[in-house]
XYZ file of C-alpha atoms in Angstrom:
617
model
C 100.713 123.962 81.001
C 99.642 127.248 82.531
C 100.214 127.522 86.227
C 98.359 129.691 88.614
C 101.382 130.607 90.592
C 105.067 130.257 89.967
C 107.090 129.170 92.956
C 110.707 128.724 91.936
C 111.557 128.167 95.592
C 109.327 125.105 95.703
C 110.856 123.819 92.480
C 114.340 124.218 93.937
C 113.276 122.265 97.009
C 111.864 119.611 94.705
C 115.164 119.332 92.844
C 116.967 119.191 96.187
C 114.746 116.328 97.372
C 115.316 114.601 94.057
C 119.072 114.969 94.537
C 118.869 113.545 98.072
C 116.854 110.616 96.767
C 119.403 109.951 94.038
C 122.249 109.995 96.572
C 120.385 107.539 98.794
C 119.600 105.242 95.869
C 123.266 105.319 94.870
C 124.157 104.335 98.420
C 121.618 101.509 98.271
C 123.295 100.217 95.122
C 126.628 100.153 96.969
C 125.017 98.232 99.843
C 123.919 95.533 97.411
C 127.494 94.249 97.103
C 127.279 92.007 100.134
C 126.525 88.327 100.410
C 124.192 88.220 103.419
C 120.556 87.127 103.185
C 117.848 86.090 105.611
C 115.174 83.402 105.536
C 112.609 85.119 103.304
C 115.324 86.194 100.888
C 116.548 82.591 100.753
C 113.286 81.635 99.040
C 114.074 84.097 96.242
C 117.743 83.167 95.916
C 117.017 79.461 96.087
C 114.221 79.591 93.519
C 116.138 81.522 90.886
C 118.888 78.886 90.901
C 116.394 76.407 89.433
C 114.850 76.307 85.962
C 111.887 78.527 85.073
C 109.555 75.538 85.155
C 110.670 74.509 88.632
C 110.544 78.133 89.738
C 106.875 78.423 88.757
C 106.135 75.116 90.487
C 107.799 76.314 93.680
C 105.902 79.617 93.664
C 102.638 77.750 93.121
C 103.458 75.735 96.255
C 104.346 78.947 98.143
C 102.079 81.960 98.777
C 103.217 84.383 96.064
C 102.845 84.704 92.270
C 105.886 84.073 90.028
C 106.633 87.312 88.133
C 109.139 88.785 90.573
C 111.114 85.559 90.807
C 111.228 85.296 87.006
C 112.581 88.850 86.755
C 115.273 88.126 89.338
C 116.265 84.909 87.557
C 116.463 86.677 84.189
C 118.660 89.444 85.603
C 120.863 87.008 87.537
C 121.327 84.826 84.460
C 122.324 87.874 82.403
C 124.855 88.901 85.071
C 126.312 85.391 85.145
C 126.533 85.421 81.360
C 128.414 88.722 81.348
C 130.521 87.946 84.428
C 130.980 84.170 84.856
C 131.499 83.174 88.438
C 129.291 85.873 89.945
C 126.884 84.585 92.576
C 123.134 85.014 92.809
C 122.789 87.191 95.898
C 124.331 90.426 94.583
C 122.399 90.471 91.265
C 119.215 89.661 93.193
C 119.815 92.641 95.488
C 120.503 94.929 92.541
C 117.130 93.949 91.061
C 115.483 95.434 94.164
C 116.941 98.883 93.398
C 115.677 99.007 89.805
C 112.016 99.953 90.492
C 113.144 103.010 92.459
C 115.155 104.271 89.505
C 112.109 103.791 87.271
C 110.069 105.771 89.810
C 112.780 108.430 89.531
C 112.039 108.668 85.808
C 108.323 108.969 86.543
C 109.043 111.718 89.077
C 111.051 113.888 86.657
C 108.723 113.329 83.688
C 105.167 112.264 84.455
C 104.833 113.869 87.897
C 106.837 116.971 87.108
C 104.645 117.691 84.087
C 101.344 117.197 85.913
C 102.063 118.045 89.540
C 105.267 120.089 89.544
C 108.824 119.386 90.578
C 108.191 119.700 94.300
C 105.547 116.959 94.298
C 107.780 114.691 92.198
C 110.818 115.254 94.409
C 108.893 114.829 97.672
C 107.245 111.653 96.381
C 110.556 110.054 95.424
C 112.136 111.089 98.723
C 109.260 109.553 100.680
C 109.243 106.191 98.889
C 113.021 105.999 99.256
C 113.557 107.156 102.833
C 110.382 107.184 104.896
C 110.035 104.603 107.701
C 110.252 100.948 106.619
C 110.681 101.763 102.927
C 114.443 102.214 102.738
C 115.088 98.559 103.642
C 113.210 97.404 100.545
C 115.680 99.165 98.252
C 118.089 96.246 98.843
C 115.983 93.409 100.257
C 115.637 90.428 97.929
C 111.845 90.479 98.001
C 109.102 91.639 95.685
C 107.738 94.608 97.651
C 109.663 97.360 95.857
C 108.493 96.089 92.476
C 104.927 95.685 93.773
C 104.945 99.319 94.927
C 106.235 100.466 91.539
C 103.621 98.520 89.566
C 100.751 99.775 91.730
C 101.995 103.385 91.665
C 102.455 103.351 87.890
C 98.969 101.878 87.402
C 97.589 104.589 89.697
C 99.284 107.391 87.738
C 97.999 106.158 84.390
C 94.528 105.734 85.877
C 94.719 109.366 87.009
C 95.363 110.481 83.438
C 92.448 108.384 82.198
C 90.174 109.899 84.836
C 91.095 113.488 83.959
C 91.629 113.232 80.203
C 88.023 112.548 79.273
C 85.720 113.546 76.427
C 82.794 115.689 77.562
C 79.471 113.852 77.601
C 76.065 114.129 79.201
C 77.357 113.430 82.698
C 80.285 115.827 82.528
C 79.847 119.051 84.542
C 82.026 120.992 82.105
C 79.812 120.042 79.183
C 76.338 121.217 79.911
C 75.713 124.941 79.655
C 72.594 126.961 79.222
C 72.158 128.420 75.772
C 71.952 132.189 75.584
C 68.839 132.024 73.476
C 65.833 130.389 75.086
C 67.703 128.920 78.056
C 67.979 125.484 76.467
C 70.665 122.948 77.410
C 73.475 122.772 74.891
C 75.819 119.835 74.481
C 79.390 120.917 73.842
C 81.321 118.181 72.060
C 84.735 118.117 70.433
C 83.019 118.213 67.046
C 81.034 121.316 68.051
C 84.142 123.040 69.314
C 85.990 122.130 66.132
C 83.178 123.694 64.087
C 83.641 126.967 65.942
C 87.429 126.865 65.970
C 87.727 126.014 62.258
C 84.881 128.136 60.960
C 82.230 125.396 60.697
C 84.153 123.437 58.066
C 83.362 120.188 59.875
C 87.015 119.537 60.649
C 87.929 117.597 63.780
C 90.174 119.310 66.257
C 93.751 118.203 65.636
C 94.008 117.154 69.272
C 91.091 114.701 69.059
C 93.037 111.914 67.404
C 95.986 112.445 69.700
C 93.724 112.377 72.743
C 92.164 109.109 71.593
C 95.530 107.441 71.138
C 96.772 108.916 74.400
C 93.844 107.415 76.276
C 94.438 104.069 74.628
C 98.103 104.087 75.567
C 97.317 104.993 79.154
C 94.671 102.266 79.212
C 97.190 99.710 77.974
C 99.683 100.893 80.597
C 97.048 100.624 83.340
C 96.189 97.043 82.382
C 99.844 96.022 81.948
C 100.985 97.486 85.265
C 97.924 96.133 87.031
C 98.582 92.627 85.745
C 102.254 92.913 86.667
C 101.254 93.872 90.212
C 98.783 90.981 90.453
C 101.440 88.531 89.227
C 103.936 89.942 91.755
C 102.108 89.982 95.099
C 98.502 89.350 96.082
C 98.055 92.464 98.196
C 99.459 94.414 95.258
C 96.560 92.888 93.337
C 94.189 94.185 96.042
C 95.744 97.652 95.683
C 95.211 97.571 91.914
C 91.587 96.561 92.469
C 91.223 99.710 94.574
C 92.764 101.740 91.728
C 90.126 100.309 89.385
C 87.385 101.145 91.900
C 88.446 104.797 92.041
C 88.703 104.933 88.253
C 85.152 103.582 87.985
C 83.943 106.267 90.381
C 85.684 108.929 88.299
C 84.044 107.665 85.102
C 80.654 107.404 86.812
C 80.631 110.995 88.019
C 82.408 112.602 85.072
C 81.875 110.654 81.855
C 79.724 107.547 82.064
C 80.352 106.601 78.464
C 83.903 105.733 79.550
C 82.555 102.945 81.787
C 82.620 100.764 78.674
C 86.375 101.282 78.573
C 86.571 100.389 82.247
C 84.806 97.078 81.660
C 87.220 96.398 78.808
C 90.215 96.994 81.095
C 88.744 94.676 83.721
C 87.836 91.959 81.214
C 91.330 91.897 79.699
C 92.889 91.810 83.163
C 90.718 88.914 84.332
C 91.317 86.897 81.166
C 95.075 87.375 81.441
C 95.020 86.325 85.103
C 93.029 83.125 84.543
C 96.169 80.938 84.002
C 97.279 81.609 87.571
C 93.874 81.139 89.215
C 94.354 77.379 89.526
C 97.587 77.856 91.449
C 95.900 80.556 93.539
C 93.120 78.142 94.497
C 95.698 75.669 95.776
C 97.509 78.362 97.736
C 94.257 79.499 99.348
C 93.591 75.930 100.416
C 97.026 75.654 102.010
C 96.611 78.993 103.785
C 93.194 78.004 105.156
C 94.733 74.904 106.749
C 97.948 76.320 108.167
C 99.510 79.761 108.052
C 102.047 81.552 110.203
C 100.437 84.996 110.547
C 99.175 85.909 114.017
C 95.618 87.193 114.672
C 94.896 90.908 114.366
C 93.230 93.172 116.904
C 91.801 96.650 116.593
C 95.059 97.927 118.089
C 96.691 96.708 114.896
C 95.265 99.797 113.186
C 97.603 101.895 115.296
C 100.352 99.479 114.320
C 99.679 100.318 110.673
C 100.292 104.016 111.394
C 103.476 103.214 113.311
C 104.728 100.997 110.505
C 104.290 103.769 107.941
C 105.418 106.754 109.986
C 107.449 105.722 113.037
C 111.055 106.917 112.548
C 114.253 105.339 113.852
C 115.611 107.703 116.496
C 117.274 106.154 119.526
C 114.479 107.183 121.916
C 111.370 105.136 121.193
C 109.139 107.671 122.910
C 110.277 110.347 120.473
C 109.617 107.956 117.615
C 106.057 107.346 118.781
C 105.369 111.070 119.218
C 106.772 111.877 115.770
C 104.671 109.124 114.195
C 101.527 110.650 115.722
C 102.572 114.165 114.681
C 103.313 113.105 111.116
C 100.001 111.268 110.846
C 98.130 114.257 112.276
C 99.984 116.555 109.858
C 98.957 114.424 106.876
C 95.346 114.340 108.041
C 95.427 118.071 108.752
C 96.771 118.881 105.286
C 93.994 116.882 103.673
C 91.275 118.466 105.816
C 92.692 121.944 105.096
C 92.462 121.204 101.367
C 88.866 120.030 101.804
C 87.972 123.265 103.572
C 89.649 125.355 100.845
C 87.700 123.595 98.106
C 84.470 123.909 100.054
C 85.051 127.616 100.605
C 85.928 128.223 96.950
C 82.857 126.279 95.867
C 80.594 128.439 97.990
C 82.295 131.607 96.751
C 81.923 130.539 93.124
C 78.261 129.694 93.613
C 77.618 133.021 95.309
C 79.377 134.909 92.502
C 77.382 133.037 89.869
C 74.087 133.787 91.542
C 74.970 137.453 92.035
C 75.983 137.806 88.424
C 72.540 136.569 87.388
C 73.642 135.314 84.006
C 75.171 132.288 82.332
C 77.871 132.086 79.712
C 76.683 131.374 76.211
C 77.902 128.425 74.225
C 80.170 130.591 72.105
C 81.696 132.449 75.044
C 82.351 129.177 76.839
C 84.165 127.825 73.807
C 86.178 131.007 73.457
C 87.166 130.899 77.123
C 88.254 127.266 76.851
C 90.323 128.129 73.805
C 92.059 130.968 75.658
C 92.692 129.046 78.877
C 93.454 125.640 77.372
C 94.919 126.056 73.897
C 96.394 122.529 74.036
C 92.881 121.161 73.920
C 90.212 120.699 76.573
C 92.364 120.696 79.649
C 90.832 121.783 82.896
C 91.544 125.300 84.051
C 93.669 126.072 87.089
C 90.763 125.708 89.487
C 89.642 122.372 88.033
C 93.272 121.269 87.965
C 93.443 121.816 91.707
C 90.304 119.742 92.175
C 91.833 117.008 90.035
C 94.950 116.946 92.207
C 92.791 116.760 95.312
C 90.976 113.773 93.858
C 94.340 112.184 93.100
C 95.601 112.729 96.654
C 92.385 111.380 98.134
C 92.430 108.333 95.886
C 96.078 107.709 96.832
C 95.125 107.508 100.498
C 92.066 105.487 99.529
C 94.146 102.807 97.799
C 96.089 102.152 100.989
C 92.974 102.402 103.146
C 91.125 99.927 100.943
C 94.040 97.493 101.041
C 94.151 97.614 104.839
C 90.362 97.242 105.048
C 90.431 94.142 102.841
C 93.327 92.684 104.834
C 91.551 93.233 108.162
C 88.213 91.981 106.882
C 89.737 88.775 105.520
C 91.752 88.283 108.711
C 88.680 88.680 110.925
C 86.240 86.714 108.761
C 88.447 83.880 107.456
C 91.863 83.620 109.112
C 94.803 85.995 109.715
C 96.476 86.778 106.384
C 97.614 90.394 106.863
C 100.928 91.735 108.157
C 102.091 95.340 108.127
C 104.583 94.973 105.283
C 101.713 94.044 102.958
C 100.924 97.775 102.926
C 104.123 98.451 100.977
C 102.526 97.947 97.516
C 100.154 100.870 98.213
C 102.766 103.040 99.952
C 103.663 104.845 96.704
C 100.074 106.042 96.233
C 99.899 107.003 99.903
C 103.040 109.154 99.852
C 102.081 110.689 96.507
C 98.965 111.981 98.254
C 101.166 113.433 100.992
C 103.375 115.158 98.403
C 100.354 116.676 96.652
C 98.891 117.953 99.932
C 102.190 119.580 100.855
C 102.534 121.078 97.389
C 99.074 122.598 97.694
C 99.636 124.290 101.036
C 103.041 125.630 99.947
C 101.628 127.195 96.787
C 100.688 130.836 97.365
C 97.594 130.914 95.190
C 95.647 133.993 94.257
C 92.222 134.329 92.755
C 92.294 135.500 89.119
C 90.075 138.539 89.676
C 91.360 139.497 93.116
C 92.598 143.016 93.723
C 96.097 143.783 95.011
C 96.509 143.672 98.732
C 95.645 146.905 100.531
C 98.299 146.283 103.127
C 96.050 144.787 105.751
C 97.859 142.305 107.934
C 94.887 139.921 107.867
C 95.430 139.122 104.208
C 99.146 138.620 104.704
C 98.555 136.252 107.614
C 95.945 134.342 105.681
C 98.473 133.531 102.970
C 101.552 133.186 105.144
C 100.433 130.987 108.019
C 99.442 127.938 105.904
C 102.699 128.177 103.977
C 104.698 128.338 107.198
C 102.871 125.241 108.430
C 103.703 123.525 105.155
C 107.370 124.450 105.495
C 107.476 123.016 109.031
C 105.835 119.762 107.882
C 108.259 119.537 104.961
C 111.241 119.961 107.280
C 109.787 117.337 109.647
C 109.306 114.854 106.811
C 112.848 115.409 105.555
C 114.314 114.950 109.051
C 112.336 111.753 109.607
C 113.311 110.386 106.197
C 117.000 111.192 106.513
C 117.161 109.740 110.006
C 115.387 106.573 108.944
C 117.660 106.082 105.953
C 120.738 106.761 108.059
C 119.639 104.133 110.567
C 119.020 101.666 107.734
C 122.402 102.398 106.175
C 124.226 102.040 109.500
C 122.541 98.714 110.163
C 123.429 97.392 106.712
C 127.048 98.506 107.048
C 127.239 96.770 110.429
C 125.881 93.536 108.938
C 128.321 93.699 106.036
C 131.248 94.215 108.393
C 130.337 91.208 110.554
C 129.472 89.049 107.538
C 133.187 88.657 106.772
C 133.718 87.051 110.183
C 130.670 84.838 109.704
C 131.837 83.553 106.332
C 135.286 82.827 107.786
C 133.680 80.811 110.597
C 131.438 78.848 108.226
C 134.453 78.053 106.049
C 135.776 75.867 108.924
C 133.009 73.362 108.163
C 134.301 70.771 105.698
C 132.383 69.218 102.788
C 131.946 65.881 104.628
C 131.106 67.273 108.053
C 127.799 67.084 109.929
C 126.054 70.180 111.301
C 123.310 70.306 113.929
C 120.897 73.183 114.474
C 118.169 74.131 116.925
C 116.410 76.705 114.674
C 115.135 75.883 111.191
C 115.613 79.366 109.713
C 119.281 79.476 110.738
C 119.674 75.944 109.372
C 118.265 76.977 105.997
C 120.169 80.254 105.677
C 123.582 79.043 106.879
C 123.120 75.913 104.787
C 123.159 78.113 101.681
C 126.790 79.048 102.426
C 127.938 75.481 103.108
C 128.942 72.810 100.566
C 126.000 70.770 99.294
C 127.598 67.573 100.630
C 127.413 68.723 104.271
C 124.876 66.692 106.285
C 122.355 68.913 108.099
C 120.190 67.988 111.079
C 117.719 69.796 113.311
C 117.769 68.996 116.999
C 114.339 67.555 117.813
C 112.643 69.474 115.022
C 111.697 69.429 111.341
C 112.465 72.011 108.678
C 109.982 73.496 106.236
C 109.490 71.044 103.393
C 109.349 73.619 100.590
C 112.607 75.330 101.567
C 114.296 71.921 101.815
C 113.141 71.121 98.303
C 114.380 74.495 97.060
C 117.773 74.352 98.802
C 118.908 71.122 100.498
C 117.344 68.415 102.714
C 117.641 68.401 106.481
C 117.297 65.455 108.857
C 116.313 65.207 112.529
C 118.317 64.189 115.603
C 116.378 63.263 118.745
C 119.009 62.416 121.378
C 122.701 62.602 122.217
C 123.202 58.929 121.373
C 122.677 59.669 117.679
C 125.408 62.309 117.862
C 127.697 59.765 119.490
C 127.070 57.410 116.560
C 128.038 60.186 114.097
C 131.334 60.647 115.921
C 131.965 56.890 116.082
C 131.331 56.613 112.340
C 134.069 59.131 111.553
C 136.550 57.257 113.759
C 135.655 53.897 112.186
C 136.129 55.242 108.668
C 139.381 56.937 109.675
C 138.282 60.316 108.318
C 138.913 63.795 109.649
C 135.244 64.766 109.454
C 133.791 66.810 112.303
C 130.407 67.348 113.920
C 129.347 70.955 114.492
C 126.509 72.687 116.289
C 125.153 76.079 115.172
C 123.066 77.170 118.144
C 120.599 80.044 118.326
C 118.756 81.759 121.211
C 119.253 80.985 124.891
C 118.124 77.398 124.390
C 121.554 76.594 122.949
C 123.013 76.769 126.472
C 120.542 74.176 127.727
C 121.217 71.934 124.722
C 125.007 72.027 125.101
C 124.651 71.381 128.848
C 122.561 68.297 128.086
C 125.199 67.024 125.647
C 128.013 67.578 128.093
C 126.063 65.676 130.728
C 125.803 62.797 128.230
C 129.602 62.675 127.927
C 130.127 64.750 124.756
C 132.766 67.435 124.538
C 131.371 70.719 123.178
C 133.801 73.522 122.354
C 132.468 77.031 121.674
C 134.328 78.865 118.885
C 132.521 82.212 118.958
C 129.362 84.185 118.262
C 128.523 85.400 114.740
C 125.875 87.409 112.871
C 124.330 86.361 109.554
C 122.041 89.166 108.305
C 119.659 89.182 111.281
C 120.533 85.879 112.962
C 122.995 85.645 115.839
C 124.369 82.158 116.442
C 127.176 80.421 118.312
C 129.423 77.904 116.587
C 130.386 74.782 118.563
C 132.584 71.828 117.684
C 131.466 68.480 119.131
C 133.895 65.662 119.881
């Protein structure tokens, strides 16, 4: 592909960002070899230890589709087949790294070919290291895969939007004939007649272009369905991708709208089997759901979630989040102004010239500038990239708008992490905006500089701004990933102590809890025969069905009966209390007042849960 300007420096930076991303992904793989999980991850780990049929039944009773869980189960089963005795947690964590390596392949192939190495490298760096995203490289949840599916669907939709056949609604197609001023329709067949001397031969690229469009259409539908079967807000993001593709077809080639309806029809038909389960989930959500109400201040929370780094001073983090957001918005507005200015200049030049290109000259120019067949020129290529960047932001904006609208009109269903599926499109737009401002473009017919400082400043200042924003983004990303890595290493180090403490609990012992999430997570590391009880509370029914049941204890007298039972049977069984939060002090004080002896053995961390271990006698 011909490029308007060659910037080897930008390409080197792109390769450098790609290298940093690869190093971070390698570090994420190393962090997967730990056995700690938290409550949400327990759903995944617990489900994949059941059969596929039970897994689908559990997901239908939960609030997510089943594809991600099926992928984790398949990978975990393969690992257990190759290495008998391996657990479920480590393979499940490794699955979370896989979509980022596939995005790496897209960055060095698809994006490098169409957008350049800098855009590909910056994109991969952003989705790997920018705030909130690094944690999902190892977390046993579906968000990394959802982001990959949505991003891949978006990229293939971009190709479909730009790789069109000229028709009546295409601006590149209608020209004024030199003779008589009549409108002339330029089609591939007409161009082939000129190129091949009127022999009626089709351009060799026509068949390839048709198959290429079909393949990209298949990829769009497949990735879109995968996203919809992975996470519901990923489905919303894909719907936004389809909306932008429809707009592209409407304004550029309306005959392609038939293809769009075909994509939608196939997607809907393939999603019908899950609609019955979705209806049941919507009914459960309408009755009871854990998400808190949103306010208009939550919009600022969305910006903080996406852009707030992890420095030690929270004030600095807030300022940097605002600066990064303003930089992104400023880059986009600068690009808008450049396109507007170029459009006015082109229109003024056309009017001053007072003439139009003939059909033959247009065809000859297209042959010279796009010998590979009907590609846009450099100027149109820049417009296409701008549309891609704008649509990338639009996918995330549409997802947030749908989430807020549903939360205000029905009931709260949106949390900040539901933006993750659209984060790939969002940061791709950022990469394209940066790439544009760093590229020192020059008009094809411009004269060499006459040495005036005004021209130098006009080219240099935007590039300097782009360099500063690039450095800022890299600093924020590296700091955020370093904070994530340090936190994970800290958890891994303390997990050894936690597992040693939990190993004190015997297979016939009884364990009491005051927090259901700690009960469920620690219960995963205990023998199945251990009796589990919540102090004056009830655990979530679905997680009990997935993992193990949990009873309820209402007063100290029931604990006394447990202790008396062990003495009567002459066993060495013990009664333990795993207490969380400050309420554990009040609970143990109440038990001591009732005549029970409660011995504290220490404080321990399991992923994100601190708890104290007590032995009751």
